[in-house]
Every structure is written in structure tokens, then in C-alpha cells.
Coordinates of C-alpha atoms in Angstrom, one line a residue:
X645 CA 142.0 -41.2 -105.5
X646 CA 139.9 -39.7 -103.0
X647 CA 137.9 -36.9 -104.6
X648 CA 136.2 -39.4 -106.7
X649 CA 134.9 -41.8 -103.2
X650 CA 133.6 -38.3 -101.6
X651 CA 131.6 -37.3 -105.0
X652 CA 130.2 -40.7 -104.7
X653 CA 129.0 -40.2 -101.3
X654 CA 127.6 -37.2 -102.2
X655 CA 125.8 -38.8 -105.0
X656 CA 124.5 -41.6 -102.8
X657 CA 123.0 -38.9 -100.4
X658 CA 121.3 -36.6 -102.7
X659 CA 119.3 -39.4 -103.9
X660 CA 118.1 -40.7 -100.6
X661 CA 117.3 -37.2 -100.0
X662 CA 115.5 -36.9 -103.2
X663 CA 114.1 -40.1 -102.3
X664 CA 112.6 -39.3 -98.8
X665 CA 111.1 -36.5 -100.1
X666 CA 109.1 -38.5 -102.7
X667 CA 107.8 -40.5 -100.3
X668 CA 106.7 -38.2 -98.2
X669 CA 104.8 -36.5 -101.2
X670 CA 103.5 -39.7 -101.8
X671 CA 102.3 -40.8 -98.6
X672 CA 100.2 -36.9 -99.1
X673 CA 98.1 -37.8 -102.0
X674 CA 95.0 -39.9 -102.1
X675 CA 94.9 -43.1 -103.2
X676 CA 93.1 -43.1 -106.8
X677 CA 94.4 -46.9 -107.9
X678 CA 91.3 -48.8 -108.5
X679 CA 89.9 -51.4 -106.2
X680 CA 91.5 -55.0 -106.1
X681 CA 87.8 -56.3 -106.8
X682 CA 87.0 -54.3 -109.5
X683 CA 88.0 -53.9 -113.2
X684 CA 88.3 -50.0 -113.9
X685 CA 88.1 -47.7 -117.5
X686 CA 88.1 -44.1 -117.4
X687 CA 85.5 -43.3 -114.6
X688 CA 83.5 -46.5 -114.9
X689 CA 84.0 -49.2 -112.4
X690 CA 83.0 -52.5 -112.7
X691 CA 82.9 -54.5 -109.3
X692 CA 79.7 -56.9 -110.0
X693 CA 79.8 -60.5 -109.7
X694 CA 82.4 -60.6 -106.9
X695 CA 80.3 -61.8 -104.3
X696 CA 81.1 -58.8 -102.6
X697 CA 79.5 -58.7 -98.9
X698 CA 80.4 -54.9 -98.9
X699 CA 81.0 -52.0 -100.7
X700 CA 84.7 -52.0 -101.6
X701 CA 86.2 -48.9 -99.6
X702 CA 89.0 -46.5 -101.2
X703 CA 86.7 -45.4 -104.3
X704 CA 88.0 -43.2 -106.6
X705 CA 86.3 -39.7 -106.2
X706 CA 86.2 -39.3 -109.7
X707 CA 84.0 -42.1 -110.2
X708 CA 81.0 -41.9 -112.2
X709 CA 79.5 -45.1 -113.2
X710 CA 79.6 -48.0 -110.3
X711 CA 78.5 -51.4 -111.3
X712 CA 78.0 -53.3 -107.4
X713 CA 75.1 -55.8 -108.9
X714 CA 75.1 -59.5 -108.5
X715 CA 77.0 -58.9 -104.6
X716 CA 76.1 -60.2 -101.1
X717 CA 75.5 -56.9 -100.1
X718 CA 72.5 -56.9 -97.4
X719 CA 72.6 -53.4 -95.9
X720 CA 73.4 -50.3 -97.4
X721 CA 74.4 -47.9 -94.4
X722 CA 75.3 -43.9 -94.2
X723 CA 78.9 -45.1 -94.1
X724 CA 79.0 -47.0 -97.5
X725 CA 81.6 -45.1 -98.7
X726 CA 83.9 -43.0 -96.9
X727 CA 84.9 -40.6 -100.0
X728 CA 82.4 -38.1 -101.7
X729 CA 81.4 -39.1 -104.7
X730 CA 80.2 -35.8 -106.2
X731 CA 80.9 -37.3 -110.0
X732 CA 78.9 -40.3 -109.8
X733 CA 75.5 -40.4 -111.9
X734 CA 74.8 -44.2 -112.2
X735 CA 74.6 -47.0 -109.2
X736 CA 73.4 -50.4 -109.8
X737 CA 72.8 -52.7 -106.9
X738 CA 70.4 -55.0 -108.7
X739 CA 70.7 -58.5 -107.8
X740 CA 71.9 -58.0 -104.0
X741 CA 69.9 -58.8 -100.9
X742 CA 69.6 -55.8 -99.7
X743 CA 67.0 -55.2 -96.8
X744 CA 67.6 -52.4 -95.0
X745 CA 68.9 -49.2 -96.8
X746 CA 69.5 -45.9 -94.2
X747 CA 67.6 -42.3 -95.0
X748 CA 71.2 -40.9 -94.7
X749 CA 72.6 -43.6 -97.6
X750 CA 72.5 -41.4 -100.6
X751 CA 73.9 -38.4 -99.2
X752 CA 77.6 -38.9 -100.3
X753 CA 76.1 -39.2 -104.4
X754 CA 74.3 -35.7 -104.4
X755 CA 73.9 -35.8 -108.2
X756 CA 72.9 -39.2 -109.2
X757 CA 70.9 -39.4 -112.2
X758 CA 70.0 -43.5 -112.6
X759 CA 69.5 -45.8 -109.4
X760 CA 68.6 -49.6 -109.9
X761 CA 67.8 -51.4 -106.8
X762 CA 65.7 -54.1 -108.2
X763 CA 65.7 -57.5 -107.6
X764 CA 66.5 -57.1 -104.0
X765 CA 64.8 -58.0 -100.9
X766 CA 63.4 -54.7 -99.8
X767 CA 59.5 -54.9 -97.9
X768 CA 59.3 -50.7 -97.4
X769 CA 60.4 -47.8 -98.4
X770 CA 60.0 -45.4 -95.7
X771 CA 59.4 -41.5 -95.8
X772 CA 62.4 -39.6 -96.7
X773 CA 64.3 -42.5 -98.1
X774 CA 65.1 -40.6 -101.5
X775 CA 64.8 -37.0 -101.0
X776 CA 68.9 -36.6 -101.1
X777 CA 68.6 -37.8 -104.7
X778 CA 66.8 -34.3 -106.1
X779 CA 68.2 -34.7 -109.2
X780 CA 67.7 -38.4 -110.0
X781 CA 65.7 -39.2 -113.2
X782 CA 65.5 -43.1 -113.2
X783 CA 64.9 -45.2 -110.3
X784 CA 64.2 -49.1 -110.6
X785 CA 62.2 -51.0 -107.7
X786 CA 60.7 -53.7 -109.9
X787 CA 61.0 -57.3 -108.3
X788 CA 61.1 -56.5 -104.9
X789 CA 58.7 -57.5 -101.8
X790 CA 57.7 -53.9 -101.1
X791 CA 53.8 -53.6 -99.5
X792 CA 54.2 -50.6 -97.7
X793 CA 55.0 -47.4 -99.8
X794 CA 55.2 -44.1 -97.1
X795 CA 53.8 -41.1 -99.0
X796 CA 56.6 -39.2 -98.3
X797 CA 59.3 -41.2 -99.6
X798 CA 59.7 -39.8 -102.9
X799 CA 59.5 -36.2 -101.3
X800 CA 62.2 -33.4 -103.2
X801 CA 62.8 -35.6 -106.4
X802 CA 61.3 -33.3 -108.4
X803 CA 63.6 -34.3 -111.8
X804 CA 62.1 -37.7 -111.5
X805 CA 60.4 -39.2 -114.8
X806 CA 60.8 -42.9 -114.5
X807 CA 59.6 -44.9 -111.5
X808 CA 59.3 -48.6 -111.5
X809 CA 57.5 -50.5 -108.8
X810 CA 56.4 -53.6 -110.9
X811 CA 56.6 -57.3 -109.6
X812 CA 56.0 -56.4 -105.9
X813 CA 53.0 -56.6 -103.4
X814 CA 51.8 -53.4 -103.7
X815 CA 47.7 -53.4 -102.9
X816 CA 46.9 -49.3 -102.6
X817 CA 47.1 -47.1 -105.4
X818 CA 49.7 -43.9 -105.3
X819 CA 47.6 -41.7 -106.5
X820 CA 49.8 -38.7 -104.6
X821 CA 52.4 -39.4 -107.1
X822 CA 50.8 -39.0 -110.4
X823 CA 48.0 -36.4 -109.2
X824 CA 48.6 -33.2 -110.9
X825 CA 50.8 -30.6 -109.4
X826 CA 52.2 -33.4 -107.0
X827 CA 55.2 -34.7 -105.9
X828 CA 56.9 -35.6 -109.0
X829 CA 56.2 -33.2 -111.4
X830 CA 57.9 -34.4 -114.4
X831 CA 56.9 -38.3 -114.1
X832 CA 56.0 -40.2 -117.3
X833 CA 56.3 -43.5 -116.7
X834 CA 55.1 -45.0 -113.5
X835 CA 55.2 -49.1 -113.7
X836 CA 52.5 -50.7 -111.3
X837 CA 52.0 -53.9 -113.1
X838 CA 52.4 -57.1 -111.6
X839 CA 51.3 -56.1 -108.0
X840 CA 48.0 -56.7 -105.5
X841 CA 45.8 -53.8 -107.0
X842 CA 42.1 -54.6 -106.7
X843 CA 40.5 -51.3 -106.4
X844 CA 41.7 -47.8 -108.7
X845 CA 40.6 -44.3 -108.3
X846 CA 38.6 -44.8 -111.4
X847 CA 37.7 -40.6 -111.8
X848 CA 40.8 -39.6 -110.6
X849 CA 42.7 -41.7 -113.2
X850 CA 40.4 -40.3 -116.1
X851 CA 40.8 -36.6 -115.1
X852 CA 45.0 -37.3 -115.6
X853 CA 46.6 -35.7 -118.3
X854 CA 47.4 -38.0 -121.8
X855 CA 51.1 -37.7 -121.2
X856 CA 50.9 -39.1 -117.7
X857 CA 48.4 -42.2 -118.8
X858 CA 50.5 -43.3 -121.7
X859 CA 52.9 -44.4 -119.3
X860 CA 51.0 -45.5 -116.3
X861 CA 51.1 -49.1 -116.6
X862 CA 48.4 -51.4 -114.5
X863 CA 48.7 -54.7 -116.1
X864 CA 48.6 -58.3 -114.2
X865 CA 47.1 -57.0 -111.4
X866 CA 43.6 -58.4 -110.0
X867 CA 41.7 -55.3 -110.6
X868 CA 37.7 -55.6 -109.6
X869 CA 35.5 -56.0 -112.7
X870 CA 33.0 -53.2 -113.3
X871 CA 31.5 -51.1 -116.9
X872 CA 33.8 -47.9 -115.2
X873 CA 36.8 -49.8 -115.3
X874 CA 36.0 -51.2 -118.6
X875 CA 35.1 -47.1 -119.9
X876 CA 39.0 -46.1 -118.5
X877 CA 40.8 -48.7 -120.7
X878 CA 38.4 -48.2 -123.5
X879 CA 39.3 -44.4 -123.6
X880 CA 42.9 -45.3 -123.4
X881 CA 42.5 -47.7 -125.9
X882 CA 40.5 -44.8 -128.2
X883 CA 44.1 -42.8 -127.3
X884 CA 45.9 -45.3 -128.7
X885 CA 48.1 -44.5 -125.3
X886 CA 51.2 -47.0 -124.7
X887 CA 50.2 -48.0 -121.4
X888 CA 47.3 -50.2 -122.8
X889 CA 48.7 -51.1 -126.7
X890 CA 51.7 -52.4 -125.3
X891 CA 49.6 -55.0 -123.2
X892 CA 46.3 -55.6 -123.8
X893 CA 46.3 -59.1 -123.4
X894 CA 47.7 -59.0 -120.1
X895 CA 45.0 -56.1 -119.2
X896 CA 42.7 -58.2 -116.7
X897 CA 40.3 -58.6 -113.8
X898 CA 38.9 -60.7 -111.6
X899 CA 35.1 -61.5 -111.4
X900 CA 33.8 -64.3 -109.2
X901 CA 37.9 -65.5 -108.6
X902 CA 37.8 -65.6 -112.4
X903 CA 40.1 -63.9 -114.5
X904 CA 38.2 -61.8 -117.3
X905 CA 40.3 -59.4 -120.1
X906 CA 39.3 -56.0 -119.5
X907 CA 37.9 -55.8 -122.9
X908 CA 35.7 -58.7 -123.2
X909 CA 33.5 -57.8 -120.2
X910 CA 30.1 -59.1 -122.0
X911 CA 28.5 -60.5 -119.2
X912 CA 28.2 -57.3 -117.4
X913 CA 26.8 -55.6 -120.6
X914 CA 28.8 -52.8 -120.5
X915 CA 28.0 -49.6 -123.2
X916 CA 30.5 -49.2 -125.9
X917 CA 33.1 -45.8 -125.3
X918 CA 32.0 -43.1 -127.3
X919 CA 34.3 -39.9 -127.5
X920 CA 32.1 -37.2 -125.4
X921 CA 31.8 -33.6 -126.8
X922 CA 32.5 -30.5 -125.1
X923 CA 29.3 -28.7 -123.8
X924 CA 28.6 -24.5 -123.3
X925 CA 26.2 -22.6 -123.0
X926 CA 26.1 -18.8 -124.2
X927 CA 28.4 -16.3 -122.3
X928 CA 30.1 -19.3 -121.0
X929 CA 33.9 -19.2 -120.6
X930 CA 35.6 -22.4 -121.6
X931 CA 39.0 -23.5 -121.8
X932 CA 40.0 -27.1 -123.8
X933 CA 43.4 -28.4 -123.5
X934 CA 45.0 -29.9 -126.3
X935 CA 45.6 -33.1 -124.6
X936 CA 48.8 -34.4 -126.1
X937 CA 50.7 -37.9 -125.0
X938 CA 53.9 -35.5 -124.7
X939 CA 54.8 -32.6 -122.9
X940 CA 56.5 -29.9 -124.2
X941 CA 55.1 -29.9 -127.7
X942 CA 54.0 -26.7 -129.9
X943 CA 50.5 -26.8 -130.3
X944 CA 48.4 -24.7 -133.2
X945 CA 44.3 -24.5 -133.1
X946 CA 42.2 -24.9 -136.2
X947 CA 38.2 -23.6 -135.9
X948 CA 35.6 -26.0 -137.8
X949 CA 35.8 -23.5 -140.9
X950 CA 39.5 -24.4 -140.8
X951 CA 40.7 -21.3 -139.8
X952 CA 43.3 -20.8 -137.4
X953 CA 43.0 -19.6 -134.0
X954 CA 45.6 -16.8 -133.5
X955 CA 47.3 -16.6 -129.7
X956 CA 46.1 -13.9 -127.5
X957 CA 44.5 -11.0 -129.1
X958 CA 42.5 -8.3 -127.9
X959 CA 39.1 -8.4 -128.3
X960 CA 39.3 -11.9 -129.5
X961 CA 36.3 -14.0 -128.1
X962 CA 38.6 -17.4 -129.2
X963 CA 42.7 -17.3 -128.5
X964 CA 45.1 -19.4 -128.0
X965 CA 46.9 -19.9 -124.5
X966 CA 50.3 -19.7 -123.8
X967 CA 49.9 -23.4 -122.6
X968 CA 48.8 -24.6 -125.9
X969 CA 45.1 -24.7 -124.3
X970 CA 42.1 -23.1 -126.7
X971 CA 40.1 -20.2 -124.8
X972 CA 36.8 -19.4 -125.3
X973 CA 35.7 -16.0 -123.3
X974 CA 32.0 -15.8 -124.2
X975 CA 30.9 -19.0 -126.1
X976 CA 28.5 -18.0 -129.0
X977 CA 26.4 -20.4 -131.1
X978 CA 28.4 -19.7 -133.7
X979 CA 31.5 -21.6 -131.8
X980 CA 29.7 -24.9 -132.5
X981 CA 31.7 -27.3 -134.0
X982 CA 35.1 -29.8 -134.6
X983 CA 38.4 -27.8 -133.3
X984 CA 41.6 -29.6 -134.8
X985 CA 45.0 -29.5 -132.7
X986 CA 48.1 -30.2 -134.5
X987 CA 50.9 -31.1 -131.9
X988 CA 54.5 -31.1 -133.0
X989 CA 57.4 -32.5 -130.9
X990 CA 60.6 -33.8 -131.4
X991 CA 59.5 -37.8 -131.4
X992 CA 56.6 -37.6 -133.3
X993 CA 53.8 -35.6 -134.3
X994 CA 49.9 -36.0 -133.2
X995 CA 46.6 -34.4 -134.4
X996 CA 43.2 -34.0 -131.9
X997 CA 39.8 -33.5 -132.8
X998 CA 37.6 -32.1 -130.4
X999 CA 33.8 -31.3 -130.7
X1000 CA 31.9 -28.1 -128.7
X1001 CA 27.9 -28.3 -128.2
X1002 CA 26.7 -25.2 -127.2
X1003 CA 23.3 -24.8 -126.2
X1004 CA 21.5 -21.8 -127.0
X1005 CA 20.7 -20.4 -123.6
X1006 CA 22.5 -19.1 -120.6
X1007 CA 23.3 -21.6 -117.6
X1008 CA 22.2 -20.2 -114.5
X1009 CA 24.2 -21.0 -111.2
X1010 CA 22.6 -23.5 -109.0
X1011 CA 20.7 -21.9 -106.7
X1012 CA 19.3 -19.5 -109.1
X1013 CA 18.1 -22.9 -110.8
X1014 CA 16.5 -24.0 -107.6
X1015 CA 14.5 -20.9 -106.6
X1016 CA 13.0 -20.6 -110.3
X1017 CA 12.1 -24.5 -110.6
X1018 CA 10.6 -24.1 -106.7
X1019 CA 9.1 -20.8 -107.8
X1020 CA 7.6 -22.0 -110.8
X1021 CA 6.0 -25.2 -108.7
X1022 CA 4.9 -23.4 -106.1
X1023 CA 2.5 -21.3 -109.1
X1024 CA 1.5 -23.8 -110.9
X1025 CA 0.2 -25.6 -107.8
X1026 CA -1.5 -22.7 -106.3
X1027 CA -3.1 -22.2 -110.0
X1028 CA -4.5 -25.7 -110.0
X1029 CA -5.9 -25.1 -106.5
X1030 CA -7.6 -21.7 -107.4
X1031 CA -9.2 -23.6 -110.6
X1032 CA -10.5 -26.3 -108.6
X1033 CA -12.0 -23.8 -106.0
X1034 CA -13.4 -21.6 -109.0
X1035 CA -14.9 -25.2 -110.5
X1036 CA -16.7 -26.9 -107.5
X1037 CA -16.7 -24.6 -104.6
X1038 CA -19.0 -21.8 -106.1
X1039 CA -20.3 -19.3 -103.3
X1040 CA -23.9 -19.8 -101.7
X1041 CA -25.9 -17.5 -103.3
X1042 CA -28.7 -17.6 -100.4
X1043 CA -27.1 -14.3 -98.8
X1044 CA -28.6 -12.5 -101.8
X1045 CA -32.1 -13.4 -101.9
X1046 CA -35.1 -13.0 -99.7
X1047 CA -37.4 -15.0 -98.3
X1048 CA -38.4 -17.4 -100.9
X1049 CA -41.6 -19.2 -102.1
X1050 CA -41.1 -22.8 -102.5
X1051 CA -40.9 -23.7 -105.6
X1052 CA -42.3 -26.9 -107.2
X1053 CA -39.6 -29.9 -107.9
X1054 CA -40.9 -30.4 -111.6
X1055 CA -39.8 -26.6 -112.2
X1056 CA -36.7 -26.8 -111.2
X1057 CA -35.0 -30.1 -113.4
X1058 CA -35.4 -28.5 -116.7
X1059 CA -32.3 -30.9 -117.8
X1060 CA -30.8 -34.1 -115.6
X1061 CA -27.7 -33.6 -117.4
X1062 CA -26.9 -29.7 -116.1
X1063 CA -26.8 -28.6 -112.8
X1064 CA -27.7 -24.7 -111.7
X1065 CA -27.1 -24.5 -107.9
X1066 CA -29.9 -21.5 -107.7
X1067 CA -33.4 -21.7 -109.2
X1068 CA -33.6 -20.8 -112.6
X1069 CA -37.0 -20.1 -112.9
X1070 CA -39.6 -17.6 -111.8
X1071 CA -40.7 -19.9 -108.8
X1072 CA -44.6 -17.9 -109.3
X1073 CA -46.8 -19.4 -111.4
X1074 CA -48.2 -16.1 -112.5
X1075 CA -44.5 -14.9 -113.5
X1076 CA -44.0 -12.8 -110.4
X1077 CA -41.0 -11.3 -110.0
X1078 CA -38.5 -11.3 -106.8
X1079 CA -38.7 -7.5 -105.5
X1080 CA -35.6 -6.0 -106.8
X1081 CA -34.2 -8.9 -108.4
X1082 CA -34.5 -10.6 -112.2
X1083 CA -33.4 -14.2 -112.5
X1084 CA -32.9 -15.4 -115.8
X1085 CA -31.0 -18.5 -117.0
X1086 CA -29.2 -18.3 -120.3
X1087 CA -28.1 -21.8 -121.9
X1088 CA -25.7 -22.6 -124.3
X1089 CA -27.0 -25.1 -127.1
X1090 CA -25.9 -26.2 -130.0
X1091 CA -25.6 -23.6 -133.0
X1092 CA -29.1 -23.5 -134.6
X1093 CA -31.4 -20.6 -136.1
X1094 CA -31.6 -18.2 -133.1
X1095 CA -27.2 -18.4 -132.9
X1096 CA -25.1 -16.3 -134.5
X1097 CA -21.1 -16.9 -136.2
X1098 CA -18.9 -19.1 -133.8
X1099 CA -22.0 -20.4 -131.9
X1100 CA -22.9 -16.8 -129.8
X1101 CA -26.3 -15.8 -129.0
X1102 CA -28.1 -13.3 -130.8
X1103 CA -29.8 -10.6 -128.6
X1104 CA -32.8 -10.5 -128.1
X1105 CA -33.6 -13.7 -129.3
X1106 CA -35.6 -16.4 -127.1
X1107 CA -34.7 -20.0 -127.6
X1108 CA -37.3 -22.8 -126.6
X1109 CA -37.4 -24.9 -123.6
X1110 CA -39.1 -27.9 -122.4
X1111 CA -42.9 -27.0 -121.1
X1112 CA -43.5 -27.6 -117.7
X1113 CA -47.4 -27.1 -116.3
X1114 CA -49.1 -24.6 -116.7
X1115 CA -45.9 -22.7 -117.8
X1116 CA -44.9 -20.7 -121.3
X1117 CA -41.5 -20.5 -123.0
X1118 CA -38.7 -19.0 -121.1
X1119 CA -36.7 -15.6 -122.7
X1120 CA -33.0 -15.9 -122.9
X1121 CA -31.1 -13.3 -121.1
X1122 CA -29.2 -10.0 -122.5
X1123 CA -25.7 -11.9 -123.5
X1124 CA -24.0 -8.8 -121.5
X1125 CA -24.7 -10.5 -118.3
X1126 CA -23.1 -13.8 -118.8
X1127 CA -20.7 -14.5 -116.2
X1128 CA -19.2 -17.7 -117.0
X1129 CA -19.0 -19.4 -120.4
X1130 CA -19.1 -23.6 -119.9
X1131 CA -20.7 -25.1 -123.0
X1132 CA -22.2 -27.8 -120.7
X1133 CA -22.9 -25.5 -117.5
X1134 CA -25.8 -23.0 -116.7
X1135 CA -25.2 -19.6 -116.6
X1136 CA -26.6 -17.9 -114.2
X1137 CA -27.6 -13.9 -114.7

């Protein structure tokens, strides 16, 4: 009977043996049960509502959606989690009381795609506070207390398309994040509304693309009433851009503490928005964008005579870009007219008209412009002042003459009404003559029987004068020395 006792024994240690080393091969892998505080399917864990004052530790590493809203949790430190959660593309910590969140926070989640921290208690968010996250796509800040913003906190986040700051005490614009080629390249949809925004970069905002305006929302806040502000929402309105259909009732400003819909601004007599045309002048080289409310479309050209406008071809004065944008590389007059762009993408489909003036005459640069307009004032002045000097400062005359007789004063007012300034008579009563000179005054009169065609004298013929005493009629000069033509002015010869 004692083989059977020995087998037993030997039974009895194999399995302690085998035993032992389960434990021990136990005790080397990692823990991947799910938290006691949270419910757990697949790689989604669900620990909200737990009133949680801290992260639970011992999170599974293959974790990829973690649900920590509606907690206690108040500070979100580099030590959050001890285990690297390289899976993980959604947190929510909405509905916490966080205030204080560490630059070093986010490094153990590398790829996170969607972050919500709204409804929280946070007042800044300082520089560098998100550039671990350079592949997140969402991020929520909505119904904060956030009034400082640092320009460098959405540094690296270059995948980044949705950003929502609404419901906060924001009071300076961001225009670094929206400005083109900026931080966030592939942003469309930036939510300002309900903040402290009384002043806008009013030509900054215009010059934005379509896709970034349709979603750059700027509702309920106390904007500053003025005609530019009401032109901005008018074009957006025009665009039919989401931004403003969405909510154009709650699209206000404030005028004397008054609040005053953007689009009822009457008692500032504001001009309606018309649709401006594109303007060129000849050899001009122009470029219009096909400004579409989505990227990435594929974009075809149409010319007014509704032909369309092939891509880039040689010796082609209108292509095609490979941007979608229509080039012009000398502007005729013949390029005049209504260009249609058909957009196509994968949400919908949208159609622009656009409308090109071109001027016929070449623009010259600014400073050509200048010198010819100072040019041209500078002649015409100097002009005037030579006609003025020709009119009423006529040379003195006395240099040519000798001693002269005196001559009597009823010989010498012919006419009240025409002024000679050198005698224009013989000043002798017996019709002497000045040695080696012959003055003779011609005078224009009305065309009578001595005139010829178009009112010119006839040579030769002698026209009469008033008598004077003891004087006889008075010859009319050759007309070949006339030396000034005034209907209403001697000539003197």
C-alpha cells in the first residue's frame, strides 16, 4: 500500500510547483483589469460621474477613449497617469474644476485627436500649453473664465481644425490664429462668440479666405457700431457664409450702451453692400482666386463667352493655376467681363461669379505718376505766367525812338476804348516823318467794304478814322507787318 501514498505526494508537489511558477508569471505581467471606478468595453472607459478627485491610476495602455467628465478633478499635473497611453485619441474632462493644467500634461497622450475641457474653471492658457498634442483636431474651451490667451499656446498643432473659445472673457481678437499661413493651418471653425470683443481687425477679417469666415463665429459679443463693421457682415451675408446665417439675430453691437442688430444700423446711414468688380489695366498681371467656403475642391474657369479656361498652357495670356486661381499674364480689353467658377467637393457644390473692368490704359508705378502730374503743373503754371507777361507787361518801346516832338493830347485818343502804349500817329502836323522810322497803326474793325473773307484786311486798302484838326485820313498798314492779332487791341507796325 505504499506506492500509491508516494505517487500522491508526488502529485501534491508537482502542482505546487506548477503553482509557484504561475504566480510568479503573474506577478510579471501588467495589470490590464479595468479600474474599480470605471465601467469598461473594448478600449473605451467610462469613469464620469464618480466624483473622482483624481485621475484613477493603473489605466489600461490600450486605452483609447477615456470619459473623466462630471469629476472633482482640480489640477491636471505631468504625473496624471503613470502608463503611456500611446492608443488614446479622445479625453473628456468637461464638467471638472480644473484650474491649473501643467505644459508637461499631455505628453503621455502623444496622438490625441479630440480634447474637451470645457466647462471648467480655467482663467489662461499659457504659451506652450498644447504643443505636445500635434496631431489633435478638436479641442473644446467653451464655458470657461479664460481672459488671457498667450500667442504661443497653440504653437505645433498644425492638424488643428476645430477651436472653441465661446462663453469666456475673451476682449482681444486672435487674429495670429486665423491670419493666413499662421499657426493653425488647417482651422475652419474658430468659435469666439459669447465673449468681451469690442473692437475687430475689420480689413484683416475681410482679406480672410471664404473657407476660414464661414466658420469664424462673432456672435453675442459687444462689438462697437460703425458702416465697416456693418460692410463685413453684409459681405458675409452676400456669401451666404455659415458664420452669419446660422445667427443673425444674435449678430449685435453696442451704440450709446444700446444694443443695435448688425443689420439694422439705420441711424448711422450706412451704404448698402454691393459686390465690387475686379479692376486692370492693360499689360497688367492679375491673378483671382476662386474663393470657395471649402478647401480642397476642384475648381474649373468659364470666360464671359462661356468658354473654358484651359490650365497652364504656353503662350496662353489666361490659364488656370494649379491652386484653382484664374491667371491673367497681360490683361487686354478684350478680358472684360463675368468669369464663372464651378467648385465641386465632396459636401456640396458652389458656383462664383466674378466681374473684371479693365481700363484701357497702362497703370504707371507711383512715382512715375508723381513726376508726370508735378511735371505737367509745373508747365502749365509757367505757361500762364508767360501769357500774363506777354498780355500786360509789353516792353518800353522808348529805347527805339529818338528824341521826340510832343505831340498834342487830342491826337493821340483816337478811341477811349483801345489802348496803344506808343503814339500812333505822325506827331507833325505837316506829316513829317521820324528819320529812319514809319509808324503806322493798323486796327481791326468790324468786317465792312475795305475787308476781305474771314474778316482780313485787304492790302492796300485805307480804312477811315475819326478827324482830328487840321488832320486827313490815316492809311492802314501793309498786313505783313502785323505783329499781334487782338480784335480789340492796336497793332502796332
Amino acid at each position: 500500500m505504499q506506492p500509491p501514498r508516494d505517487l500522491r505526494g508526488l502529485w501534491l508537489l508537482l502542482l505546487s510547483l506548477f503553482l509557484l511558477l504561475f504566480e510568479v508569471a503573474r506577478a510579471g505581467r501588467p495589470v490590464v483589469s479595468c479600474p474599480a471606478a470605471c465601467l469598461c468595453a473594448s478600449n473605451i472607459l467610462s469613469c464620469s460621474k464618480q466624483q473622482l478627485p483624481n485621475v484613477p491610476h493603473s489605466l489600461p495602455s490600450y486605452t483609447a477613449h477615456l470619459d473623466l467628465s462630471h469629476n472633482n478633478l482640480s489640477r491636471l499635473r505631468a504625473e496624471w497617469t503613470p502608463t503611456r497611453l500611446t492608443h488614446l485619441h479622445s479625453l473628456l474632462l468637461s464638467h471638472n474644476h480644473l484650474s491649473f493644467i501643467s505644459s508637461e500634461a499631455f505628453s503621455p497622450v502623444p496622438n490625441l485627436r479630440y480634447l474637451d475641457l470645457s466647462s471648467n474653471q480655467l482663467r489662461t492658457l499659457d504659451e506652450f500649453l498644447f504643443s505636445e498634442l500635434q496631431v489633435l483636431e478638436v479641442l473644446l474651451l467653451y464655458n470657461n473664465h479664460i481672459m488671457a490667451v498667450d500667442r504661443c499656446a497653440f504653437d505645433d498643432m498644425t492638424q488643428l481644425q476645430k477651436l472653441y473659445l465661446s462663453q469666456n472673457q475673451i476682449s482681444r481678437f486672435p487674429l495670429e490664429l486665423v491670419k493666413e499661413g499662421a499657426k493653425l493651418p488647417k482651422l475652419t471653425l474658430l468659435d469666439l462668440s459669447s465673449n468681451k470683443l469690442k473692437n475687430l481687425p475689420l480689413p484683416d477679417l475681410q482679406k480672410l479666405p471664404a473657407w476660414i469666415k464661414n466658420g469664424l463665429y462673432l456672435h453675442n459679443n459687444p462689438l462697437h457700431c460703425d458702416c465697416e463693421l456693418y460692410q463685413l457682415f453684409s459681405h458675409w451675408q452676400y456669401r451666404q457664409l455659415s458664420s452669419v446665417m446660422d445667427f443673425q439675430e444674435d449678430l449685435y453691437c453696442m451704440s450709446s450702451k444700446k444694443l443695435h442688430n448688425v443689420f439694422n444700423l439705420s441711424f448711422l446711414n450706412c451704404s448698402e453692400y454691393r459686390e465690387r468688380a475686379w479692376e486692370a489695366h492693360l499689360g497688367d498681371s492679375l491673378t483671382i482666386k476662386c474663393d470657395t467656403k471649402q478647401q480642397g475642391m476642384t475648381k474649373v474657369w468659364v470666360t464671359p463667352s462661356n468658354e473654358r479656361v484651359l490650365d497652364e498652357v504656353a503662350n496662353s495670356t489666361v490659364t488656370v493655376s494649379k491652386d484653382g486661381s484664374l491667371h491673367f499674364h497681360r490683361v487686354q480689353i478684350e478680358h472684360g467681363g463675368v468669369y464663372t467658377c464651378y467648385a465641386m467637393g465632396e459636401a456640396f457644390n458652389e458656383t462664383l461669379s466674378v466681374e473684371l473692368k479693365v481700363y484701357n490704359f497702362t497703370l504707371h508705378g507711383h512715382h512715375d505718376t508723381l513726376n508726370t502730374a508735378y511735371t505737367t503743373l509745373v508747365g502749365c503754371i509757367l505757361s500762364v505766367v508767360l501769357v500774363l507777361i506777354y498780355l500786360y507787361l509789353t516792353p518800353c518801346r522808348c529805347w527805339c525812338r529818338g528824341v521826340e516832338k510832343p505831340s498834342s493830347h487830342q491826337a493821340d485818343s483816337l478811341s477811349s476804348s483801345m489802348l496803344s502804349t506808343t503814339p500812333n500817329h505822325d506827331p507833325m502836323a505837316g506829316g513829317d516823318k521820324d528819320d529812319g522810322f514809319d509808324r503806322r497803326v493798323a486796327f481791326l474793325e468790324p468786317a465792312g467794304p475795305a475787308q476781305g473773307q474771314n474778316g482780313k484786311l485787304k492790302p492796300g486798302n485805307t480804312l477811315p478814322v475819326p478827324e482830328a484838326t487840321g488832320k486827313g485820313q490815316r492809311r492802314m498798314s501793309d498786313p505783313e507787318s502785323v505783329s499781334s492779332v487782338f480784335s480789340d487791341t492796336p497793332i502796332v507796325v
